[in-house]
mmCIF file of C-alpha atoms in Angstrom:
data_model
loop_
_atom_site.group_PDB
_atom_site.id
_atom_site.type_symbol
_atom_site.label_atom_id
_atom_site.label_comp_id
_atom_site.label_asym_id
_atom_site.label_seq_id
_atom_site.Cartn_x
_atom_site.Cartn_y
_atom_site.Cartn_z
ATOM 1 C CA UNK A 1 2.772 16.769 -5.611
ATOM 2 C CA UNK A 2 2.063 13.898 -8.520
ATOM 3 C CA UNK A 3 -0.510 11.055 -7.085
ATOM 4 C CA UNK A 4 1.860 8.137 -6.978
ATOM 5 C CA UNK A 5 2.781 5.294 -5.131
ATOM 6 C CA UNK A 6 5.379 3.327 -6.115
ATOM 7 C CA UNK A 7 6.535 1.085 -2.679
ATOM 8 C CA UNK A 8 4.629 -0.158 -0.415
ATOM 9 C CA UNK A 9 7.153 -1.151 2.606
ATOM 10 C CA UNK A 10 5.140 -3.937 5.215
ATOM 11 C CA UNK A 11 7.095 -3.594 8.359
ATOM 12 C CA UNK A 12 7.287 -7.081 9.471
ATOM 13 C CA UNK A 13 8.230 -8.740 13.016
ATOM 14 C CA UNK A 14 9.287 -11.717 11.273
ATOM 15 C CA UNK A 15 11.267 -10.884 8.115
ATOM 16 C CA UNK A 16 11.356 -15.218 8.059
ATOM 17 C CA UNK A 17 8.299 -15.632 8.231
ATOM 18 C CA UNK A 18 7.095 -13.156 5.674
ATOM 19 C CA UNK A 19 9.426 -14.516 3.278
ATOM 20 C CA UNK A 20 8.527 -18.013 3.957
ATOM 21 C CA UNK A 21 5.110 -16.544 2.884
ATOM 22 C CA UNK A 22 5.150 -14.668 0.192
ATOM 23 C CA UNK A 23 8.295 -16.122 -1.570
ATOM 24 C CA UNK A 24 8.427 -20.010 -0.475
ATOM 25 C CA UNK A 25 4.351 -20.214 -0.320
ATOM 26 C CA UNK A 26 3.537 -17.548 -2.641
ATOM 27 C CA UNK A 27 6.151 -18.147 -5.044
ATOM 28 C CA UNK A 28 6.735 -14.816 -5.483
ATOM 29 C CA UNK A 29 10.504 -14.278 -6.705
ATOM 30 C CA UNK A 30 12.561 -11.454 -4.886
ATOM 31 C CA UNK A 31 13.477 -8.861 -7.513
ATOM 32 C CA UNK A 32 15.876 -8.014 -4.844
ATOM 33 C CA UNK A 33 16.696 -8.751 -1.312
ATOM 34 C CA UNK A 34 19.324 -8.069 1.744
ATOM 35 C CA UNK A 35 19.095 -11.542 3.572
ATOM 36 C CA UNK A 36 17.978 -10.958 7.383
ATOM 37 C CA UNK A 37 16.872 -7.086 5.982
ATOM 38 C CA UNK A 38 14.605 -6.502 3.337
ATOM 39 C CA UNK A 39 12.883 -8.531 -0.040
ATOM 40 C CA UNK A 40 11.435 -6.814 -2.788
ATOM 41 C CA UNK A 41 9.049 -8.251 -4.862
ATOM 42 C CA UNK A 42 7.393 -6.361 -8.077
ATOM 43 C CA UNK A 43 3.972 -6.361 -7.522
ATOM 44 C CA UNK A 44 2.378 -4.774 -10.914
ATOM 45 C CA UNK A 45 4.080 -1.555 -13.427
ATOM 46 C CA UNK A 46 6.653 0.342 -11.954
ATOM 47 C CA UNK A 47 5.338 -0.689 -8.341
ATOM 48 C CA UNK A 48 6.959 -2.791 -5.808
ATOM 49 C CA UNK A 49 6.300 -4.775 -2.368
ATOM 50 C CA UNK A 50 9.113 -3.989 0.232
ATOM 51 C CA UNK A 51 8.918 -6.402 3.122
ATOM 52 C CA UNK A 52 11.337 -5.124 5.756
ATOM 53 C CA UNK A 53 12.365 -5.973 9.248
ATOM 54 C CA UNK A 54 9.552 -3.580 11.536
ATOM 55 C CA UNK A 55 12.521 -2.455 13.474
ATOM 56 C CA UNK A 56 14.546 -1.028 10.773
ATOM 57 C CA UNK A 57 11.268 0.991 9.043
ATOM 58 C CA UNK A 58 10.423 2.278 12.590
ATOM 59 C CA UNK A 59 14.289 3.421 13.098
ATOM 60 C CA UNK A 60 14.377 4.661 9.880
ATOM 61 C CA UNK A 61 11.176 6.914 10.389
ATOM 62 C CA UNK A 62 11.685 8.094 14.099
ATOM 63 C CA UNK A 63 15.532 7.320 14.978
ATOM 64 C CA UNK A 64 16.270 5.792 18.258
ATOM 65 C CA UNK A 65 13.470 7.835 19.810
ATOM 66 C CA UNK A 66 11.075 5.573 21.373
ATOM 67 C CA UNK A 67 7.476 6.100 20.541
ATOM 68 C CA UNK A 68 5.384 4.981 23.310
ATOM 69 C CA UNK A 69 1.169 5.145 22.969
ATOM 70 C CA UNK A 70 -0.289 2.930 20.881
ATOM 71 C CA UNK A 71 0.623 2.904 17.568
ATOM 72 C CA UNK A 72 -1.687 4.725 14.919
ATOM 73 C CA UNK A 73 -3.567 3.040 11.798
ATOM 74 C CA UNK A 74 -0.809 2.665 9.257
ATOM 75 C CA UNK A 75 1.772 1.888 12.061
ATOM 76 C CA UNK A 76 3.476 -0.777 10.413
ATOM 77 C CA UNK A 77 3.183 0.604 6.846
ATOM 78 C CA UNK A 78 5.193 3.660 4.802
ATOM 79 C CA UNK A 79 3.909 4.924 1.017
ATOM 80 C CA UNK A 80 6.745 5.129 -0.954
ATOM 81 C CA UNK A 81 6.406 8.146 -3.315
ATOM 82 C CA UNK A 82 9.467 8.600 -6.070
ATOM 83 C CA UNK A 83 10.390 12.120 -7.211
ATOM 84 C CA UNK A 84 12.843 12.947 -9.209
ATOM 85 C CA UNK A 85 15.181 15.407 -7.349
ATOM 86 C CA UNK A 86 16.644 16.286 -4.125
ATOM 87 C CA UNK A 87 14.704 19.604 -4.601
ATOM 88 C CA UNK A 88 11.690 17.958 -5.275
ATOM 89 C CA UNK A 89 11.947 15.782 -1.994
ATOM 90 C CA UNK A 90 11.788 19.278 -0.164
ATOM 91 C CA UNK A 91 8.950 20.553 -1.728
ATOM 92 C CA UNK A 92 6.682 17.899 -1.987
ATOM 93 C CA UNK A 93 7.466 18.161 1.897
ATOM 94 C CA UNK A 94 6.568 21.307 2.570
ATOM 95 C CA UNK A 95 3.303 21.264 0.446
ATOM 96 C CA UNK A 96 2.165 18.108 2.843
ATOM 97 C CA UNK A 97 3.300 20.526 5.802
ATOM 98 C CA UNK A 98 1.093 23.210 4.573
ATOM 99 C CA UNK A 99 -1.724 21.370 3.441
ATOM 100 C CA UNK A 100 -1.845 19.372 7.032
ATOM 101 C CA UNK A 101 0.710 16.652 7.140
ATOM 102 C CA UNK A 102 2.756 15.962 10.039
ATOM 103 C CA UNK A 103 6.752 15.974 9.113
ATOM 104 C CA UNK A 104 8.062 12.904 10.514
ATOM 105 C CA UNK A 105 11.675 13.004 9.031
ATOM 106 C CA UNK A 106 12.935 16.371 7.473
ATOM 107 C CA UNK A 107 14.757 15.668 4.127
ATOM 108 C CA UNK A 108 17.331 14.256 4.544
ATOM 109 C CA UNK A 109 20.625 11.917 2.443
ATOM 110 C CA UNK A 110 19.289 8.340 3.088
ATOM 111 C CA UNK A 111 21.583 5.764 4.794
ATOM 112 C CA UNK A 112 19.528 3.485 3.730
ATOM 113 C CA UNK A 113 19.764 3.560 0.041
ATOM 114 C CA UNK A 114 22.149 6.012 -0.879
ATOM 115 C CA UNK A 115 19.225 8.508 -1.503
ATOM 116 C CA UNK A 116 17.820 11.597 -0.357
ATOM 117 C CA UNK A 117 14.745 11.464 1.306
ATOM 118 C CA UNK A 118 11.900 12.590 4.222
ATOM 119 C CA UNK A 119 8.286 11.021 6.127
ATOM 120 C CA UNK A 120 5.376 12.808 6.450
ATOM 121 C CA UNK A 121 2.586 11.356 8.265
ATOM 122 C CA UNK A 122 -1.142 12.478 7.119
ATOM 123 C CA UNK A 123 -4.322 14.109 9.293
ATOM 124 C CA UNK A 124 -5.034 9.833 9.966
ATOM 125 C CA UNK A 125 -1.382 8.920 10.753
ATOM 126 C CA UNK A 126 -0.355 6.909 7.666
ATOM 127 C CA UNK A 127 3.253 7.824 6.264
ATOM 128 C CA UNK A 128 4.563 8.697 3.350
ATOM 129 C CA UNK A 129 8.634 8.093 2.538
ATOM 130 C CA UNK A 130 8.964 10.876 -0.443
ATOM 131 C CA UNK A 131 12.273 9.531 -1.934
ATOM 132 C CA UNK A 132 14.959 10.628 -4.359
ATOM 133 C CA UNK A 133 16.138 7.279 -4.789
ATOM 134 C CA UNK A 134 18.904 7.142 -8.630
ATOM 135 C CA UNK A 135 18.680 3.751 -8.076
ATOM 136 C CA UNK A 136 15.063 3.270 -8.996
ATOM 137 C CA UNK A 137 14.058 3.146 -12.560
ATOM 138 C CA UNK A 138 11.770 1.700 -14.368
ATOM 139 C CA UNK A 139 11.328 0.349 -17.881
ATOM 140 C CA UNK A 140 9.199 0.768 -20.762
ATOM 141 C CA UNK A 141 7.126 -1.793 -19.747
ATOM 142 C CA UNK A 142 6.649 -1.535 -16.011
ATOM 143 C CA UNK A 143 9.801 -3.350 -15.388
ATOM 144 C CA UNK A 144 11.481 -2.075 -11.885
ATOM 145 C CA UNK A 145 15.257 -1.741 -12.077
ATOM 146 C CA UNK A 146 16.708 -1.592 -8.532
ATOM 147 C CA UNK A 147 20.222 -0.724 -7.707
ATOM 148 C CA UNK A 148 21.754 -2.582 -4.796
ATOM 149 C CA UNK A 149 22.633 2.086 -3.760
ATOM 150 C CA UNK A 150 25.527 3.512 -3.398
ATOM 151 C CA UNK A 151 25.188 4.831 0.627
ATOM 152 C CA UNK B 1 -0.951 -16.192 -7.296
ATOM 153 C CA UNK B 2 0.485 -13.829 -8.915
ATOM 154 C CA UNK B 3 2.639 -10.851 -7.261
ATOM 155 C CA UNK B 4 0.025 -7.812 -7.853
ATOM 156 C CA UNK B 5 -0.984 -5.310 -5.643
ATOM 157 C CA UNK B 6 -3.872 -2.902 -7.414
ATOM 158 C CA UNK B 7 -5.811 -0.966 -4.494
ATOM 159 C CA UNK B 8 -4.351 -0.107 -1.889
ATOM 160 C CA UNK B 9 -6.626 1.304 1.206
ATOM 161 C CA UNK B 10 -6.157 3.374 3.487
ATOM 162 C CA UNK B 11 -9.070 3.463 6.502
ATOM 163 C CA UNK B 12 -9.457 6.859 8.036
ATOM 164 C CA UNK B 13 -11.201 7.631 10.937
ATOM 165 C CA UNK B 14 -12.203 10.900 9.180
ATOM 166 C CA UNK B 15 -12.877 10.930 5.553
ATOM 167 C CA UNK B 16 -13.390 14.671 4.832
ATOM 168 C CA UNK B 17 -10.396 15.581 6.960
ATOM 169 C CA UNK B 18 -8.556 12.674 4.454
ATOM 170 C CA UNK B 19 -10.058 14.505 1.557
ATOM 171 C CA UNK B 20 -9.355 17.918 2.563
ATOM 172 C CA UNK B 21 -5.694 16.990 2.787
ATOM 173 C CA UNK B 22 -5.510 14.919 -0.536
ATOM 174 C CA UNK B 23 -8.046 16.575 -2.393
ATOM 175 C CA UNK B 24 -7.770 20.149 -1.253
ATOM 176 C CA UNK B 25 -4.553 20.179 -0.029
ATOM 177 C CA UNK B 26 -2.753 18.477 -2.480
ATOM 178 C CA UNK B 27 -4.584 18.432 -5.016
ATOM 179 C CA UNK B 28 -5.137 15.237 -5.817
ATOM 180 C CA UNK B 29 -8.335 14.996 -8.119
ATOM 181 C CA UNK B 30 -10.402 11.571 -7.218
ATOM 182 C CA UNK B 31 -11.214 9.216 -10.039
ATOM 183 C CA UNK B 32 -14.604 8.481 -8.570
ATOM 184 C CA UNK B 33 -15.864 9.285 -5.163
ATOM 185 C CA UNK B 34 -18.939 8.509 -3.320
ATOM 186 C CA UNK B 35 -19.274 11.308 -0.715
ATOM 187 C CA UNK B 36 -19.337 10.735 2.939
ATOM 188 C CA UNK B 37 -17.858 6.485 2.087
ATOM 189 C CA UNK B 38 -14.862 6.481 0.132
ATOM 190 C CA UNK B 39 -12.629 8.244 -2.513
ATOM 191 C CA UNK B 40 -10.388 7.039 -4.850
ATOM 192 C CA UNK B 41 -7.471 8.569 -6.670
ATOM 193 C CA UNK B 42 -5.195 7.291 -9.717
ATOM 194 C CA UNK B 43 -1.524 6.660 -8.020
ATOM 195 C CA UNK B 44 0.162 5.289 -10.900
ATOM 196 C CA UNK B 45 -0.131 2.509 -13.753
ATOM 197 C CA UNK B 46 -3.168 0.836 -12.896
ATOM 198 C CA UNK B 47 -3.435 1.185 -9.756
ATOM 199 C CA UNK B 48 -5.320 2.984 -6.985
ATOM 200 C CA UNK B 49 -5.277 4.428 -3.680
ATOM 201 C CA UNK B 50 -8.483 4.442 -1.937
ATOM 202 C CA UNK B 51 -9.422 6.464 1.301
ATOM 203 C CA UNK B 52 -12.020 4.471 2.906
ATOM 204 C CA UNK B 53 -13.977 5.157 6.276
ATOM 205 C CA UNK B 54 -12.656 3.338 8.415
ATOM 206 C CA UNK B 55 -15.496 1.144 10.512
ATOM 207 C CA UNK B 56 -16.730 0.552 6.930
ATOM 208 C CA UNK B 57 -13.496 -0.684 6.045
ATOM 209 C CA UNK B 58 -13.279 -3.033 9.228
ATOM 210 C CA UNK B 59 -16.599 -3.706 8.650
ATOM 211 C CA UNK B 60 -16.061 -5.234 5.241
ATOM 212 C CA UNK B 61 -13.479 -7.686 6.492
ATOM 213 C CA UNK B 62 -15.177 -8.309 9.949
ATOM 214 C CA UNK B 63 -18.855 -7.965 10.094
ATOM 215 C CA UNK B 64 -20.398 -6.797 12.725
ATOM 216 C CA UNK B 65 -18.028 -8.569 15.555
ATOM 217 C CA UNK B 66 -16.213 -6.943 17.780
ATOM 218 C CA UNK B 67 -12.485 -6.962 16.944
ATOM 219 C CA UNK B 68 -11.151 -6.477 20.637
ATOM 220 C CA UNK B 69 -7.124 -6.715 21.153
ATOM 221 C CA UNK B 70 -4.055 -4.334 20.358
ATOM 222 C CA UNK B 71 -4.646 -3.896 16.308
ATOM 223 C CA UNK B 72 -1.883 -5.569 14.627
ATOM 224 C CA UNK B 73 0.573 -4.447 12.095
ATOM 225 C CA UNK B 74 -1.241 -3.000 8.948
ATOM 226 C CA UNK B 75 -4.568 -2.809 10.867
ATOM 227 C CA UNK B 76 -6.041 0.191 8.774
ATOM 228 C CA UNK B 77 -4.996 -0.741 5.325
ATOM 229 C CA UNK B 78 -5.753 -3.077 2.970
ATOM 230 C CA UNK B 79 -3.623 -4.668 -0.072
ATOM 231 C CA UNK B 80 -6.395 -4.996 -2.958
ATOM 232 C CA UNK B 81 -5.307 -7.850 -5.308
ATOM 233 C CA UNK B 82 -7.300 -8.674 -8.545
ATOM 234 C CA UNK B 83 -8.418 -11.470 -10.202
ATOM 235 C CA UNK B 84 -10.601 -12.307 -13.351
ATOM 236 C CA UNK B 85 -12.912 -14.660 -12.414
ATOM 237 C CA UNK B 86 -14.825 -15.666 -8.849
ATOM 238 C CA UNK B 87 -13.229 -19.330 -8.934
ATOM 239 C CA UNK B 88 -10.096 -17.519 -8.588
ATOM 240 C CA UNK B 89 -10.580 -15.517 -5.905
ATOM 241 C CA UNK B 90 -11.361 -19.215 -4.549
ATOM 242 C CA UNK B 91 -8.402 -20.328 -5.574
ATOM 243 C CA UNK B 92 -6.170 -17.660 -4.454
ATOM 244 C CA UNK B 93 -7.517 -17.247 -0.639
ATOM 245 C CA UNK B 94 -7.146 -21.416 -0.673
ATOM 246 C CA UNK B 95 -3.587 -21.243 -2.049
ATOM 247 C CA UNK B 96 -2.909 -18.750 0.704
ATOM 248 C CA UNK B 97 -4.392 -20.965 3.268
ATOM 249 C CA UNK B 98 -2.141 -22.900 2.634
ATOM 250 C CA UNK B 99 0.537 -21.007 2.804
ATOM 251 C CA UNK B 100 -0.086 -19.933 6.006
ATOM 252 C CA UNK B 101 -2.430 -17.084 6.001
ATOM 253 C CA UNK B 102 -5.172 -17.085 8.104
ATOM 254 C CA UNK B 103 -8.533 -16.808 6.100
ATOM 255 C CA UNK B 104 -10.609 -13.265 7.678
ATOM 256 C CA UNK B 105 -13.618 -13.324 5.306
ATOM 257 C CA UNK B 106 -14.126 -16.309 2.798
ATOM 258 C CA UNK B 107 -15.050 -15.503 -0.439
ATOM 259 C CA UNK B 108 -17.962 -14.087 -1.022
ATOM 260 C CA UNK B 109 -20.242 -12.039 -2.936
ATOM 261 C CA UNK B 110 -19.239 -8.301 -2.261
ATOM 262 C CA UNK B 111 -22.182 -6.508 -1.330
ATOM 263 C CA UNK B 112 -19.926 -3.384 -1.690
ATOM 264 C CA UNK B 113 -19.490 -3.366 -5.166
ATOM 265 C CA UNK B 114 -21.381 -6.047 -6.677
ATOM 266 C CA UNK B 115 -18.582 -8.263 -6.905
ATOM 267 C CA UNK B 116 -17.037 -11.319 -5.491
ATOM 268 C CA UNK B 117 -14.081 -11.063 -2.723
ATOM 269 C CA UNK B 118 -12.360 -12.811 0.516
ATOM 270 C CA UNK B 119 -10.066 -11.382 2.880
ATOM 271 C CA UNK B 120 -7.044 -13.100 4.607
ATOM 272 C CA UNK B 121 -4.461 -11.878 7.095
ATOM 273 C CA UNK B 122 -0.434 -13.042 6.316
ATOM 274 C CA UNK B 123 1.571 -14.100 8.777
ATOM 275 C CA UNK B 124 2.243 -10.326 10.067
ATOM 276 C CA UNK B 125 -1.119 -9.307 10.056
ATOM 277 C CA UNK B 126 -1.307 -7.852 6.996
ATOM 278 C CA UNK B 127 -4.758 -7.617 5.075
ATOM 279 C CA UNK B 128 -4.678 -9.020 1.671
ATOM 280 C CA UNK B 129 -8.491 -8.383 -0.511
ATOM 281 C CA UNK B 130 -8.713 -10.613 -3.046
ATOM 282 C CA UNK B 131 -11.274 -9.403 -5.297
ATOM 283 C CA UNK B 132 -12.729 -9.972 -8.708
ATOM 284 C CA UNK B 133 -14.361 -6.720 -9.483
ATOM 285 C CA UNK B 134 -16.129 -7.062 -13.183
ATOM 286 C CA UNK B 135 -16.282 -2.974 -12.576
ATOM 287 C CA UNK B 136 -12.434 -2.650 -12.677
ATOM 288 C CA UNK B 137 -10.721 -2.421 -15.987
ATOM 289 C CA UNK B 138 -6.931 -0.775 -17.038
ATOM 290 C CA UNK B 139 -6.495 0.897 -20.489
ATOM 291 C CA UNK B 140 -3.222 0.582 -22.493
ATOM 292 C CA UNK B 141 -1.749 3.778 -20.666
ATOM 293 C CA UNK B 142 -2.717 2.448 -17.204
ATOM 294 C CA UNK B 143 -5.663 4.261 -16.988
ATOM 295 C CA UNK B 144 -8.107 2.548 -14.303
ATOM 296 C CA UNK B 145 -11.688 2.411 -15.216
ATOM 297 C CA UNK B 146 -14.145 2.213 -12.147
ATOM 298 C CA UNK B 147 -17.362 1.195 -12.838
ATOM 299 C CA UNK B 148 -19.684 2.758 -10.112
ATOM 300 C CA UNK B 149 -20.630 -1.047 -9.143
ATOM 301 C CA UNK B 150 -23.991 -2.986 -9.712
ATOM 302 C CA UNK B 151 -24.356 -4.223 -6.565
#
């Protein structure tokens, strides 16, 4: 498993408010968003800032299973970590698995996105989405190229 | 402000079980560490994650008072941004003000690291470090370069 981390999702209550934030006060410009779901916003080389509706990251990671307790550090955050395969998905997987991490999601397609893709949680609780994701590219220099997926 | 994010870090309750599963487990080789307080690993062009302990890391944005309350969203992390000069860090943290974060630790000389930082909290909760670090440089190829701090 590469070190990398490419998204950084921010599960937010208020997906209004957050864009009222970051985009109206900010002035930080969208390199893509799903009104009422998710902005993106390129936040340095070949990295981006998801800002998506709490409910949705939560569902994505656990399902409809409730969760009950109180929520771990990192609740409220995923690490987005790009590989380039299906395969590699399910390997960088089971590496976390054996070297500690808590599987969250097996691999899995992605409704999402149109990818394929699985959470792991580390020994502290934070997660990591490990994502085969075609639509994500980047350029030359740092440029993110997002496609709206395919799923 | 510009859309950057170039630290991002993680607070663990327990830093060798952190490093035992990024270090040992996956093999993640640190780009400078300072045992038993924090490690940090290359994730990508320019940009770092860094496992923190976590009362140092709450620490850092709260002094010594008591916190108290259900943590909110993103309690645990925090979003490093940089800037090149301590009037910007001023500027930025103001700017966000007045966007509508709310201002956690106005900047201030970082007795970390030996440079100049403030914290604030966006609408959500989430933990923005705006920080000019003299000790932080990128090559051409992304490289970071951590200076061990003078501070």
């Amino acid at each position: 498993m590469q070190p990398r981390l490419d998204v950084l999702t921010l599960g937010v209550p208020d997906l209004d408010a957050a864009r009222r934030f970051y985009v109206d006060g900010l002035g930080w410009e969208p390199l893509l968003e799903v009104p009422g779901e998710i902005v993106f916003v390129q936040v340095g080389h070949g990295r981006l800032l998801a800002l998506w509706r709490a409910d949705a990251l939560e569902t994505d990671i656990f399902g409809d299973a409730a969760r009950g307790g109180h929520p771990p550090p990192g609740a409220g955050v995923s690490l987005g970590h790009n590989v380039d395969s299906e395969d590699e998905v399910r390997r960088v997987v089971e590496r976390a698995a054996a070297a500690g991490a808590t599987v969250l999601k097996p691999p899995q397609r992605a409704t999402e996105f149109g990818g394929y893709h699985g959470y792991f949680a580390d020994p502290a609780g934070f997660r990591w989405d490990v994502v085969h994701n075609p639509g994500f590219s980047v350029d030359g220099d740092g440029r993110v190229r997002l496609g709206a997926g395919d799923g």
